Coordinates of C-alpha atoms and ligand atoms in Angstrom, one line a residue:
X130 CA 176.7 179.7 -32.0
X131 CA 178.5 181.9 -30.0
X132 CA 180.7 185.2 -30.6
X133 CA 180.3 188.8 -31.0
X134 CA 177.7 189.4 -33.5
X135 CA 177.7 190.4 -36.8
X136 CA 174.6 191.4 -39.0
X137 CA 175.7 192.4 -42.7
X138 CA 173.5 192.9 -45.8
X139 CA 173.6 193.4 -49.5
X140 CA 171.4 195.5 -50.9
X141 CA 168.1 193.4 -52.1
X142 CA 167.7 193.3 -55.4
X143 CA 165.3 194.3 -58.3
X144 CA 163.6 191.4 -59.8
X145 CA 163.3 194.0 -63.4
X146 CA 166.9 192.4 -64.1
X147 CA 169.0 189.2 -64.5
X148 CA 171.5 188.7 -61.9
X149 CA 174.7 190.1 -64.0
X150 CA 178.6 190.7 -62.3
X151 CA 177.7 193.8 -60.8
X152 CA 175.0 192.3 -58.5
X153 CA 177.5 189.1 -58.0
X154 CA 180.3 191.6 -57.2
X155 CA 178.1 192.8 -53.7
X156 CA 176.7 190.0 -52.7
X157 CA 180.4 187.8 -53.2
X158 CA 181.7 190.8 -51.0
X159 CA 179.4 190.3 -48.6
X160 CA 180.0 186.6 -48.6
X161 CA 183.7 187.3 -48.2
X162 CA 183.2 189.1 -45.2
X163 CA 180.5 186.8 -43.7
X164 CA 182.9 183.9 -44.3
X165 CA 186.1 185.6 -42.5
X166 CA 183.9 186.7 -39.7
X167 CA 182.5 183.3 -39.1
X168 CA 186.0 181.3 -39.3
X169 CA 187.3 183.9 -37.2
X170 CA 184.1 183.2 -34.4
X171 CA 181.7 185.7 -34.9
X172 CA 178.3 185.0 -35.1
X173 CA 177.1 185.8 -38.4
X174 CA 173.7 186.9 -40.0
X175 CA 174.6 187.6 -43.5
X176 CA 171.1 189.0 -45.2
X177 CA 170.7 189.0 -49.1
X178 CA 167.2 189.0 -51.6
X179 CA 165.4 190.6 -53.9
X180 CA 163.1 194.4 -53.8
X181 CA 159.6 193.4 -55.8
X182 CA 158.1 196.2 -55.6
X183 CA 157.8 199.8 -57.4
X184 CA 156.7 201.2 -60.6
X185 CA 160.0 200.0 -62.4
X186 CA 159.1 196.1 -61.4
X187 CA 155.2 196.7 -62.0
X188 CA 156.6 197.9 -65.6
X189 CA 158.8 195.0 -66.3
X190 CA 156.0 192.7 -65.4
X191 CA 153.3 194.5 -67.5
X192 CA 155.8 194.9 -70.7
X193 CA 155.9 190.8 -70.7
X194 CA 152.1 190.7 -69.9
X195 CA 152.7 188.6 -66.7
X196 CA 150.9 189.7 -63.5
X197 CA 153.7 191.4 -61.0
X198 CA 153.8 188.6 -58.5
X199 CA 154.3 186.1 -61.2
X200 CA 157.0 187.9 -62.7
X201 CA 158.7 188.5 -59.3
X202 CA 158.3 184.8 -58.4
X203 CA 160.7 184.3 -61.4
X204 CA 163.3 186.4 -61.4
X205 CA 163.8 186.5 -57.4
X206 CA 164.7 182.7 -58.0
X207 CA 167.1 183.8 -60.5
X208 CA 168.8 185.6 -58.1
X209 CA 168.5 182.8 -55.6
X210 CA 170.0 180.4 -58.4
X211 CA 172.8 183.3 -58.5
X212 CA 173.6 182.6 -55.0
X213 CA 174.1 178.9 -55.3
X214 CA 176.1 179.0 -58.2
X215 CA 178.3 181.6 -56.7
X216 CA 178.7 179.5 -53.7
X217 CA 177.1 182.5 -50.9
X218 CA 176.5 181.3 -47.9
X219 CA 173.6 183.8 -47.0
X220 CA 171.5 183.0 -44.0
X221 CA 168.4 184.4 -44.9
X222 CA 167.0 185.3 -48.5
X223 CA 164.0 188.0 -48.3
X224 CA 161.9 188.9 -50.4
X225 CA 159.5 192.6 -50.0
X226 CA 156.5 190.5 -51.3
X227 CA 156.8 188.5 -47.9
X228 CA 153.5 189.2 -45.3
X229 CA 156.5 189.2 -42.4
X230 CA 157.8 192.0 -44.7
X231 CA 154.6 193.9 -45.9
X232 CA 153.9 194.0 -41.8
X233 CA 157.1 195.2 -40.9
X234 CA 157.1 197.9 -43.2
X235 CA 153.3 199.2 -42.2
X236 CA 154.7 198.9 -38.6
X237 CA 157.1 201.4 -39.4
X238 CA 154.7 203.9 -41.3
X239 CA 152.7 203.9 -38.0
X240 CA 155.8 204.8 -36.0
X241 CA 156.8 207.6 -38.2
X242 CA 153.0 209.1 -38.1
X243 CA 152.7 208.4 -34.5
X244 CA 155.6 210.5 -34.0
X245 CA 154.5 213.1 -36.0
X246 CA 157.0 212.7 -39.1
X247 CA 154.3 212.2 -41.9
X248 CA 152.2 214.7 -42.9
X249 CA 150.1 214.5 -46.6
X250 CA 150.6 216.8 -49.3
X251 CA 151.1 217.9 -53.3
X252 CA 154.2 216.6 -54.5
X253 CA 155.2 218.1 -58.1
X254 CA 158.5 217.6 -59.5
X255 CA 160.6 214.6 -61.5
X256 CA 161.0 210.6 -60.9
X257 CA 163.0 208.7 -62.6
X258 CA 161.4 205.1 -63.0
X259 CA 164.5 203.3 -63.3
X260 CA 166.4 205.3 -60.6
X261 CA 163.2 204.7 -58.6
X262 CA 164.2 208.5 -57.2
X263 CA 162.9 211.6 -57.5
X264 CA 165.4 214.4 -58.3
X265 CA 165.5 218.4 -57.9
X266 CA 165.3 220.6 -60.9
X267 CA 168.5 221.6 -60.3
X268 CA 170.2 218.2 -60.6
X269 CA 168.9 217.4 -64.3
X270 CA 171.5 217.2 -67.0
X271 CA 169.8 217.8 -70.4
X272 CA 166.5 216.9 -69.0
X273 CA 167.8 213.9 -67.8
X274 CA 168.5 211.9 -64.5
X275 CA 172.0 212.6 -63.4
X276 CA 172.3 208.6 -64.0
X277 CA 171.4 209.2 -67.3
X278 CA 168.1 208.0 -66.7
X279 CA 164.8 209.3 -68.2
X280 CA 162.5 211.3 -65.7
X281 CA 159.1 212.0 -65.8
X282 CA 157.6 214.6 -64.6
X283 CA 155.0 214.0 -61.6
X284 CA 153.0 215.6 -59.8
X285 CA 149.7 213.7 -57.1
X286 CA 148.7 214.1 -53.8
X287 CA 151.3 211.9 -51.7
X288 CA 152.4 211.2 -47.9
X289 CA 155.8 213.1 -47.0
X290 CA 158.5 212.4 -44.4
X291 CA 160.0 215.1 -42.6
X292 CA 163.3 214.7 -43.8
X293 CA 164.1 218.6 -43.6
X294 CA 163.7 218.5 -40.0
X295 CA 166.6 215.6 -39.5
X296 CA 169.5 218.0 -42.0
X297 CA 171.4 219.1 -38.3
X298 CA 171.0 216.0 -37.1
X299 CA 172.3 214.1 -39.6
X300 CA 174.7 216.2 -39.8
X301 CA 176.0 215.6 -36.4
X302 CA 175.5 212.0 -36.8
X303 CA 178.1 211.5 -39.4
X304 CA 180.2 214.0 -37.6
X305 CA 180.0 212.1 -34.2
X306 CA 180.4 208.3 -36.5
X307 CA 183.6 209.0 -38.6
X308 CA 183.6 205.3 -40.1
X309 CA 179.5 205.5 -40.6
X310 CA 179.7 206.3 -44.5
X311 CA 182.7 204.6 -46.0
X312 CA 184.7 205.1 -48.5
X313 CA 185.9 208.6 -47.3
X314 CA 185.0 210.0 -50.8
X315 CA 181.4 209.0 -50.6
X316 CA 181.4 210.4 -47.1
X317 CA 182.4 214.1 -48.5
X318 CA 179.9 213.8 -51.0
X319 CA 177.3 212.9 -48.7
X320 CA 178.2 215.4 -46.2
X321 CA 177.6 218.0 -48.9
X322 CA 174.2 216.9 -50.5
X323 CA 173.2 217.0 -46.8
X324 CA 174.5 220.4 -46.6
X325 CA 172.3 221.4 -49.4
X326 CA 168.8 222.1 -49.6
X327 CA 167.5 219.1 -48.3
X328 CA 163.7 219.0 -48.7
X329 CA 161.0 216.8 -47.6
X330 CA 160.8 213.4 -49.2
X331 CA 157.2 211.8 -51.3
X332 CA 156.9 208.7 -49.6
X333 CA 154.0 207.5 -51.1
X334 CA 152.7 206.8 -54.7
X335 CA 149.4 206.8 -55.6
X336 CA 149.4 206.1 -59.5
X337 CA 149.9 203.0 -59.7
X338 CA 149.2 200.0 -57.1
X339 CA 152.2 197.3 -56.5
X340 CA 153.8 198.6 -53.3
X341 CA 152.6 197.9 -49.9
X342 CA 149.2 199.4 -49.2
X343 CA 150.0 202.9 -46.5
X344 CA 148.0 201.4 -43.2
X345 CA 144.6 204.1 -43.0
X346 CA 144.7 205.4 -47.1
X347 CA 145.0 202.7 -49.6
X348 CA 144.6 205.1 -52.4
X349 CA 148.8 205.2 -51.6
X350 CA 151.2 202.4 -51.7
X351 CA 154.5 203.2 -50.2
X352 CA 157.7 205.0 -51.7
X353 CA 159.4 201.6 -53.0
X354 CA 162.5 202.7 -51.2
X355 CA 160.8 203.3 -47.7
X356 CA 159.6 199.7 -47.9
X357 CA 162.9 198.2 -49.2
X358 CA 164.8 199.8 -46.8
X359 CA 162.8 198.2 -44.2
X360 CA 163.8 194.7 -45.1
X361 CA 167.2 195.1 -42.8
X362 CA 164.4 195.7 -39.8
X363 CA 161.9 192.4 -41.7
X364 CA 164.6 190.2 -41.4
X365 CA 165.7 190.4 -37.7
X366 CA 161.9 190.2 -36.6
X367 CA 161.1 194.0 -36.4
X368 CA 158.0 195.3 -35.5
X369 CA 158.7 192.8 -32.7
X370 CA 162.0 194.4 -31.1
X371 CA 162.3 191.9 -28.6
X372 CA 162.7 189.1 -31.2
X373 CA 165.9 187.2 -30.7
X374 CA 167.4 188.3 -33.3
X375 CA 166.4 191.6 -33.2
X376 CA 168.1 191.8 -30.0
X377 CA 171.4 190.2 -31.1
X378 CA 171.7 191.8 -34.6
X379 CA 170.0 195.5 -34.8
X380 CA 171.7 197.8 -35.4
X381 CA 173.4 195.9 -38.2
X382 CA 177.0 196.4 -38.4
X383 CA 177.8 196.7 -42.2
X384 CA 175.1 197.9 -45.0
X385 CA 177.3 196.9 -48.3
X386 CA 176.0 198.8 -51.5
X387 CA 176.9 200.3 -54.5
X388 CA 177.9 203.9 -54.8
X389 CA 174.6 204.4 -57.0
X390 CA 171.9 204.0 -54.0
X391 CA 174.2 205.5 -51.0
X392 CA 171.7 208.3 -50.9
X393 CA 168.9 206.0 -49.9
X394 CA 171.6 204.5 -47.4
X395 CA 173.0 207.1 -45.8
X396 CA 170.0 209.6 -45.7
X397 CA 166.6 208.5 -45.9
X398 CA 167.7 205.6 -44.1
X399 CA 169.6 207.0 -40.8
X400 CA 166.6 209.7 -40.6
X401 CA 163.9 207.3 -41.1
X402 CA 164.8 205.3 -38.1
X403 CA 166.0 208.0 -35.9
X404 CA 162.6 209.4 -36.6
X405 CA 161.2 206.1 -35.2
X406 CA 163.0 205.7 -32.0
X407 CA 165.4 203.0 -33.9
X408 CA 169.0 203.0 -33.4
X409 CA 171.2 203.3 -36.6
X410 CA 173.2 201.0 -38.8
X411 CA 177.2 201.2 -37.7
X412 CA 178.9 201.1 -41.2
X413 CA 177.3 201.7 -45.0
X414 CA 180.1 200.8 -47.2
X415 CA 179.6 202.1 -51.3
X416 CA 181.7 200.4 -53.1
X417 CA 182.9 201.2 -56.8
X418 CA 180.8 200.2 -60.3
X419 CA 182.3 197.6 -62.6
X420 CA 182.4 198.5 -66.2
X421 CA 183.1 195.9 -68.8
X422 CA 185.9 196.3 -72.0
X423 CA 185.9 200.0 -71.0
X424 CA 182.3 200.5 -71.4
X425 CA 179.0 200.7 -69.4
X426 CA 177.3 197.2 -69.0
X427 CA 174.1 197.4 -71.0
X428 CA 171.7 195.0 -72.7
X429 CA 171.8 197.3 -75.7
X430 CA 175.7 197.0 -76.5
X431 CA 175.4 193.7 -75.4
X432 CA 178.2 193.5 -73.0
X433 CA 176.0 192.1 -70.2
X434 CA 177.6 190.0 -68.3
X435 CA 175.7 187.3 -66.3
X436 CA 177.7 185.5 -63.3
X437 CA 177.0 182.1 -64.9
X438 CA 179.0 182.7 -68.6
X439 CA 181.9 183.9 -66.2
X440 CA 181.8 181.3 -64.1
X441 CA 181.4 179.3 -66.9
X442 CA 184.4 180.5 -68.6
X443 CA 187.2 181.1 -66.2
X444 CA 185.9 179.3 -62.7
X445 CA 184.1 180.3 -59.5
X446 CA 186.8 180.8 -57.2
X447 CA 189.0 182.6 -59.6
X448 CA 185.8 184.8 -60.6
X449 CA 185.4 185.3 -57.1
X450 CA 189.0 186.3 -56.4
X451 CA 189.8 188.5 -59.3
X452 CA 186.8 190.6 -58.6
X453 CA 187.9 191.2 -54.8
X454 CA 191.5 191.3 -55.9
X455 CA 191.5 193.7 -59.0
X456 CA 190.2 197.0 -57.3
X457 CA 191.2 198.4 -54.6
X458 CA 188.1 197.9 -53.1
X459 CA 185.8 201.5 -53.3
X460 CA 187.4 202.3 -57.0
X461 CA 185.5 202.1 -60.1
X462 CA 187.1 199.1 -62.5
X463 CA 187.0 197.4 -65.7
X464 CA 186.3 193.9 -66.3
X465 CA 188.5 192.4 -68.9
X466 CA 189.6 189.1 -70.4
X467 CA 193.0 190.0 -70.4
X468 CA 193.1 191.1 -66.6
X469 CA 191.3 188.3 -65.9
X470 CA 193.8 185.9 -67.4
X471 CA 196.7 187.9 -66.2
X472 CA 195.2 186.6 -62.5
X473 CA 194.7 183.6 -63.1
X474 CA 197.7 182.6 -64.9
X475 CA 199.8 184.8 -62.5
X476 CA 198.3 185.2 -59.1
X477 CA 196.8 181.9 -59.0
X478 CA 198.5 179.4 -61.3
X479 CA 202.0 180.7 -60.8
X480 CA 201.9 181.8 -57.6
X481 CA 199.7 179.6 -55.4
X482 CA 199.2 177.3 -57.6
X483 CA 202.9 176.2 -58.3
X484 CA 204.0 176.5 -54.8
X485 CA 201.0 174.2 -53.6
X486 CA 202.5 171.3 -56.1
X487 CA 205.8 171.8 -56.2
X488 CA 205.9 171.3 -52.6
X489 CA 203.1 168.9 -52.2
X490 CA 204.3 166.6 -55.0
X491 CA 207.8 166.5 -53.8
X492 CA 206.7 165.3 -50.2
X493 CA 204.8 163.1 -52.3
X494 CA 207.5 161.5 -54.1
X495 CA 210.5 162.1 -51.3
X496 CA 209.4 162.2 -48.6
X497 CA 206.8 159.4 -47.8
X498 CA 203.4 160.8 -48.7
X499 CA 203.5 162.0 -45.4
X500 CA 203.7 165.4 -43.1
X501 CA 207.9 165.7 -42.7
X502 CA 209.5 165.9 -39.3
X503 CA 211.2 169.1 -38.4
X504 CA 214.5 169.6 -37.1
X505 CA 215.7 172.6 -35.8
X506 CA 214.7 176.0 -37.1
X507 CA 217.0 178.2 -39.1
X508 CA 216.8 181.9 -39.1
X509 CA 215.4 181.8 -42.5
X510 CA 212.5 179.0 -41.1
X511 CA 211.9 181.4 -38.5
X512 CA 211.2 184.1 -40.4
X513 CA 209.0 182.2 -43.1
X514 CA 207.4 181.1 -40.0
X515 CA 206.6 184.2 -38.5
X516 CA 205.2 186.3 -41.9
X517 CA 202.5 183.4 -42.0
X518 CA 201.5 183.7 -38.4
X519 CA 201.6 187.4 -38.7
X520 CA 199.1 187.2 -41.3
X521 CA 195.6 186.6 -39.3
X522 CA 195.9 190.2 -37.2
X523 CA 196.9 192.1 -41.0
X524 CA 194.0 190.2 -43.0
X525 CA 191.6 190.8 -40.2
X526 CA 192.6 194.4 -39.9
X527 CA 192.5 195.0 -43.2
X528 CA 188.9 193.1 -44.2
X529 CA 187.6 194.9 -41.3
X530 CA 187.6 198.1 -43.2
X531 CA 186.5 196.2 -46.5
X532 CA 190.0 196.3 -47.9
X533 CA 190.1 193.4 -49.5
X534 CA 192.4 193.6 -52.1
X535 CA 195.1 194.9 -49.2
X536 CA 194.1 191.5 -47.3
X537 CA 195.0 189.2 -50.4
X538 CA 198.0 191.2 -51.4
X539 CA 198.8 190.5 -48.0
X540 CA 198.6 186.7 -47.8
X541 CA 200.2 186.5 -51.8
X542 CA 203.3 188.2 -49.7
X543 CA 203.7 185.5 -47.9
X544 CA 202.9 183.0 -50.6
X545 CA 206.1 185.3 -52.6
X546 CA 208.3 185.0 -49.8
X547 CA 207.6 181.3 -49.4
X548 CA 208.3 180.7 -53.4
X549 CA 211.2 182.6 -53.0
X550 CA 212.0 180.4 -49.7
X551 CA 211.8 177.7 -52.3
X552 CA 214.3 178.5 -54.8
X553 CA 216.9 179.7 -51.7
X554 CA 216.1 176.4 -49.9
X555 CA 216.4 173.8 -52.6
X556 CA 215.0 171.3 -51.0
X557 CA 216.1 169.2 -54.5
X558 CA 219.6 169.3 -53.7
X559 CA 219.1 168.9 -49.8
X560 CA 217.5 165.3 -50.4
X561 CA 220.7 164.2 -51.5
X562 CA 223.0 166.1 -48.9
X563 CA 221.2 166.5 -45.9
X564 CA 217.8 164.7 -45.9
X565 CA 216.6 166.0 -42.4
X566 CA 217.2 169.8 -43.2
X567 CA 215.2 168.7 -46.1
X568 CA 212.5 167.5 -44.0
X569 CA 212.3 170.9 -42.0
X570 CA 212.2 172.4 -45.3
X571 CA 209.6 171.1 -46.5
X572 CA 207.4 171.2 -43.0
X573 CA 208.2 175.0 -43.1
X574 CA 206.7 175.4 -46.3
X575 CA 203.6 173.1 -45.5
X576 CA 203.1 175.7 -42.6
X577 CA 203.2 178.7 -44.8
X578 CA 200.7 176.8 -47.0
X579 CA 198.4 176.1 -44.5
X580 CA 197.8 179.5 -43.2
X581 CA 197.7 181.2 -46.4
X582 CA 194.7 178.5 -47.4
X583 CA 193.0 179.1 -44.3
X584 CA 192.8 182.6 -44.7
X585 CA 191.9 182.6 -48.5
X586 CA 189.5 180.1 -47.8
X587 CA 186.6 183.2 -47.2
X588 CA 187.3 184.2 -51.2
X589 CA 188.2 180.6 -52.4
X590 CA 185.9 178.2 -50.5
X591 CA 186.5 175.4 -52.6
X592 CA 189.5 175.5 -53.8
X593 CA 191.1 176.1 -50.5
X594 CA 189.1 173.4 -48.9
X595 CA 190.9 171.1 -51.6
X596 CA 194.0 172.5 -50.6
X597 CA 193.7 172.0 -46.5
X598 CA 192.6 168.6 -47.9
X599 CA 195.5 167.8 -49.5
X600 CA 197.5 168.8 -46.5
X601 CA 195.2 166.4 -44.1
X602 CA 194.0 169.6 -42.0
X603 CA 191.0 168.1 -40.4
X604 CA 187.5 170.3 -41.1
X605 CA 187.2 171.1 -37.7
X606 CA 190.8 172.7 -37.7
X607 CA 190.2 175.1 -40.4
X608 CA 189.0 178.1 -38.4
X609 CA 190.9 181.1 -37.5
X610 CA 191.7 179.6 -34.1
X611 CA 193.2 176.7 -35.6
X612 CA 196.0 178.6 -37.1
X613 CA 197.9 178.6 -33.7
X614 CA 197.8 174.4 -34.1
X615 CA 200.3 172.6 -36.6
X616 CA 200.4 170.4 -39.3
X617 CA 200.6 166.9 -37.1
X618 CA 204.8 165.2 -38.5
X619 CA 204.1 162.0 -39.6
X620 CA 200.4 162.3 -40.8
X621 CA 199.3 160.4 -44.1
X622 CA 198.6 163.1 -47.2
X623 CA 196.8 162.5 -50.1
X624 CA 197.8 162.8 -53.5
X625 CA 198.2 166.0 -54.6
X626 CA 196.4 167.4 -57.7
X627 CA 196.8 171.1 -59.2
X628 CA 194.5 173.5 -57.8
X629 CA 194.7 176.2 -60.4
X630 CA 195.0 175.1 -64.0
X631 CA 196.9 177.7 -66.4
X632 CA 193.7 179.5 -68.3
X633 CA 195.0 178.9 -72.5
X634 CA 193.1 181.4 -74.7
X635 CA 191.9 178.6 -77.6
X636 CA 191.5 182.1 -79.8
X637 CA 194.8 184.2 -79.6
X638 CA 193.9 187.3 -78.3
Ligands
ME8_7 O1 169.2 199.6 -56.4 N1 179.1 197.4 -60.7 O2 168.6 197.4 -56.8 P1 169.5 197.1 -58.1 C1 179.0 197.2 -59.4 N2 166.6 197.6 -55.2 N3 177.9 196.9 -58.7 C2 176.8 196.9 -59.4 C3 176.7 197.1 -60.8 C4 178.0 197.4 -61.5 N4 178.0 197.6 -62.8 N5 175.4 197.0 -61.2 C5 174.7 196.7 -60.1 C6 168.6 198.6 -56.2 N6 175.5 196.6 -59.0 C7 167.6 198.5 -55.0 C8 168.3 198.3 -53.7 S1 168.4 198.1 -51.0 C9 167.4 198.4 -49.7 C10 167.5 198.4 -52.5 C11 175.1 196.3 -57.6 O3 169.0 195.8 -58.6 C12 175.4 197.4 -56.6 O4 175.4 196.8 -55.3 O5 169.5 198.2 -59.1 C13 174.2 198.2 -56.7 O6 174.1 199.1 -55.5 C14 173.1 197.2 -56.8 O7 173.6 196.2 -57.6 C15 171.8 197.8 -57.4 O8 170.9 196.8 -57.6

C-alpha cells in the first residue's frame, strides 16, 4: 500500500467494563476516519485494544475471585467481539498484557531515567481508583474526585517524572501546534491547567502488583497510565525505532479520546516523550460524553447501554450514523429513542432511502434494468452534476478536522437537492413526452447517487456497498479516485431493494 501515511488510535480500553455506546462512539469514529482516509489513498494504521493493567482492573478481577489475567483474557475479547459486530476495520488490536508491550514500556522507563527525568521519592496525596489519577487537594469537590469519583488517600515511596520541569515547554508546544489539542475549548482548558501549578507526577505504585514490573526495583509496578500510554509507541515497533512501521507511522497523526482522559493525552503524554528524545503526536482530538434519556450512563440506574442491544434494535449502519451525525462532533449529547427514530425515519428512510428507490425502481421498470443513456445536459443537470462532484474536497476538508456531522450534512445536501431535482424533473411525465430527456434524467440522478454512496460508504459500510451494488459500480471503482469515472450507459442493474426500512415503534411512544 502506498500513500501518505496515516497512524490513528482510540484510546485502549479498560477490561473492568463491558464495551457500552460510549466506547463504540470512539472507536466507530475512528473507524470513520480510517475508512475515508483509506478510500481516499492513504495508507492507514488504525490502532484500537484494551489497558489490563492498574489497581481499578486488579479490583475488578479480585471482586469476581478470578486471577487478573483471567479476567482480562475475557473481557479484552469482549471488546474485540465489539469490534466485529460494529463492523471496525482496525489493523491491529493490542493488548498492555502483551510481552512486545510490557518491553516497550520498560524501554521507555530506561529512557526517561537515562535522561535524568525520574528520580524516587514520598508521594502523599489522593488517587482515585476508578479515575486511575491522582488529584490535588485543591481540586476535590466534597471530598470527592472532580468526576465524582471516590479518592483515597495515599501516600508510599514511589518513582516520579519530572513533569514540572516540561510546564514552559509545553507551553510553547501547544503555542507553536495550534491544531495539537482539538476541540478549541479543550485546548483553553488545557492551556490553563498547564498554567497552574503543575507538579511532579507518581509514576509508580508499589501497593499492589498488576502493572509492569519498573526495570531495577520490582517493589514498583508502573503508573497504569505511563504504561498505557505507551501502547501508541508498542504497536509501531518501539523500543526498535527503526521498525518499519515505526518509521512510516510515529508520530501518529490523530490520538482520538474522550474529553475525560485529555489530561493524560495532552500532558503527561507530550512531556513524557519529549523527555525521551521522541517526537510528538500531531493531533489529540477529545470529543464530547454521550449521556442517555438525559441522564449519566450507569449500571446502577440501569441505563447502560451495550452496542449490541442497539444494534440489535435499530441496525449497525444507522447506529453508526446517528451517533456521528447527531452532535456536532466535540459537544456533549443525549442518546434517545426518539432522536434516534427521528434519523432513521427522516435522514435515512426519507431522504436516502426514497431517492435510492424511487429512482432505481423506476429505471427498473422504464427504462430496461439498465444504466440510461444521456443526452445533453441542461442547466439544471449541470448543476446537480456539479454539487455531487464538489462534494469529495468539502467532505474531506471537513473530516479532516473531525467534523463529521458537517461532512454528512454536507452529502444529505446533495441528496436534498437531488430529491428536490426529482419532483422538478418528473421523470414520470417525461416517459410519456420525451423519453430521451427522461433517460438523461434519470443518469443524472444515478450520478448524484453514486457519489453520495461513495462517500457515505466510511459511516455506512454496508449499506452503501449494497447501494453501489445496485448501481453495478464495480468494487474496485468505489474509492475516492473513482468518483471522477461514470456510471458505464447501457450497463445491466440489479433489482433494487430498500436500503433503509422505516423504523415503526411496536409500543407507541
Ligand atoms: O480511560 N460518552 O479507558 P476507559 C462518550 N484505559 N465516550 C465515552 C463514554 C461516554 N459516555 N464512556 C466512555 C480509559 N467513553 C483508559 C484509556 S488510553 C492510553 C487509556 C469512551 O475504558 C471515551 O473515548 O475508561 C473515553 O475516553 C473512553 O471511552 C474511556 O475508556
Amino acid at each position: 500500500m502506498t500513500g501518505e501515511p496515516f497512524y490513528v488510535t482510540t484510546p485502549i480500553y479498560y477490561v473492568n467494563d463491558s464495551p457500552h455506546i460510549g466506547h463504540a462512539y470512539t472507536t466507530v469514529a475512528v473507524d470513520t476516519l480510517a475508512r475515508f482516509m483509506r478510500l481516499d489513498g492513504r495508507r492507514v494504521l488504525f490502532l484500537t485494544g484494551t489497558d489490563e493493567h492498574g489497581q481499578k482492573v486488579d479490583k475488578s478481577a479480585r471482586d469476581k475471585g478470578i486471577d487478573p489475567q483471567t479476567f482480562c483474557d475475557t473481557v479484552s475479547q469482549n471488546f474485540r467481539d465489539m469490534n466485529v459486530m460494529m463492523n471496525v476495520s482496525n489493523d491491529q488490536f493490542i493488548r498492555t498484557t502483551e510481552p512486545r508491550h510490557i518491553a516497550a514500556s520498560q524501554a521507555l522507563w530506561l529512557e526517561l531515567e537515562k535522561r535524568g527525568e525520574i528520580y524516587l521519592g514520598k508521594f502523599a496525596g489522593w488517587y482515585s481508583v476508578r479515575d486511575e489519577a491522582f488529584y490535588e487537594e485543591s481540586e476535590l469537590k466534597e471530598g470527592k474526585a472532580p468526576t465524582g469519583a471516590d479518592v483515597e488517600w495515599v501516600e508510599e515511596e514511589n518513582y516520579f517524572f519530572k513533569l514540572s520541569a516540561w510546564r514552559e515547554r509545553l507551553l510553547a508546544y501547544y503555542d507553536a501546534h495550534p491544531d495539537f489539542i482539538a476541540p478549541r475549548a479543550r485546548r483553553n482548558e488545557i492551556v490553563s491547567f498547564v498554567k497552574g501549578d503543575l507538579r511532579d507526577l507518581s509514576i509508580s505504585r508499589t501497593s499492589f502488583k498488576w502493572g509492569v514490573p519498573v526495570p531495577g526495583n520490582e517493589k514498583h509496578v508502573m503508573y497504569v497510565w505511563l504504561d498505557a500510554l505507551t501502547n501508541y509507541l508498542t504497536a509501531v515497533g518501539y523500543p526498535d525505532t527503526d521498525a518499519p512501521d515505526y518509521k512510516t507511522f510515529w508520530p501518529a497523526d490523530l490520538h482520538m479520546v474522550g474529553k475525560d482522559i485529555i489530561r493524560f493525552h495532552c500532558v503527561y503524554w507530550p512531556a513524557f516523550l519529549m523527555a525521551a528524545g521522541l517526537p510528538v503526536p500531531k493531533r489529540i482530538y477529545g470529543h464530547g460524553w454521550w449521556t442517555v434519556e438525559g441522564q449519566k450512563m450507569s449500571k446502577s440506574l440501569g441505563n447502560f447501554l451495550t452496542a449490541g442491544d442497539l444494534v440489535a434494535k435499530y441496525g449497525l449502519d444507522p447506529l453508526r450514523y446517528f451517533m456521528l451525525r447527531e452532535l456536532p462532533f466535540g459537544s456533549d449529547g443525549d442518546f434517545s429513542h426518539r432522536a434516534m427514530v427521528g434519523r432513521i425515519n427522516g435522514d435515512l428512510a426519507n431522504d436516502i432511502g426514497n431517492l435510492a428507490q424511487r429512482v432505481l425502481s423506476f429505471v427498473n421498470k422504464n427504462g430496461g434494468a439498465q444504466v440510461p443513456t444521456p443526452g445533453a445536459y441542461k442547466e439544471t443537470d449541470e448543476a446537480l452534476l456539479k454539487a455531487a462532484r464538489d462534494l469529495l474536497s468539502k467532505v474531506r476538508a471537513e473530516f479532516s478536522e473531525q467534523s463529521f456531522n458537517k461532512g454528512l450534512e454536507t452529502i444529505w445536501q446533495v441528496i436534498g437537492d437531488s430529491n428536490r431535482y426529482v419532483d422538478s424533473e418528473a421523470p414520470w411525465t417525461l416517459r410519456k413526452t420525451d423519453p430521451a430527456r427522461m433517460a438523461t434524467v434519470l443518469y443524472v440522478l444515478m450520478e448524484a447517487i453514486r457519489h453520495v454512496a461513495i462517500l457515505a460508504q466510511p459511516v455506512m459500510p454496508q449499506s452503501m456497498a449494497k447501494l453501489l451494488d445496485q448501481l453495478a459500480v464495480p468494487a474496485h471503482q468505489r474509492d475516492f479516485a473513482a468518483l471522477d469515472t461514470a456510471l458505464v450507459p447501457g450497463t445491466a442493474l440489479p433489482k433494487p431493494e430498500g436500503i433503509f426500512p422505516r423504523f415503526v415503534d411496536t409500543v407507541p411512544a
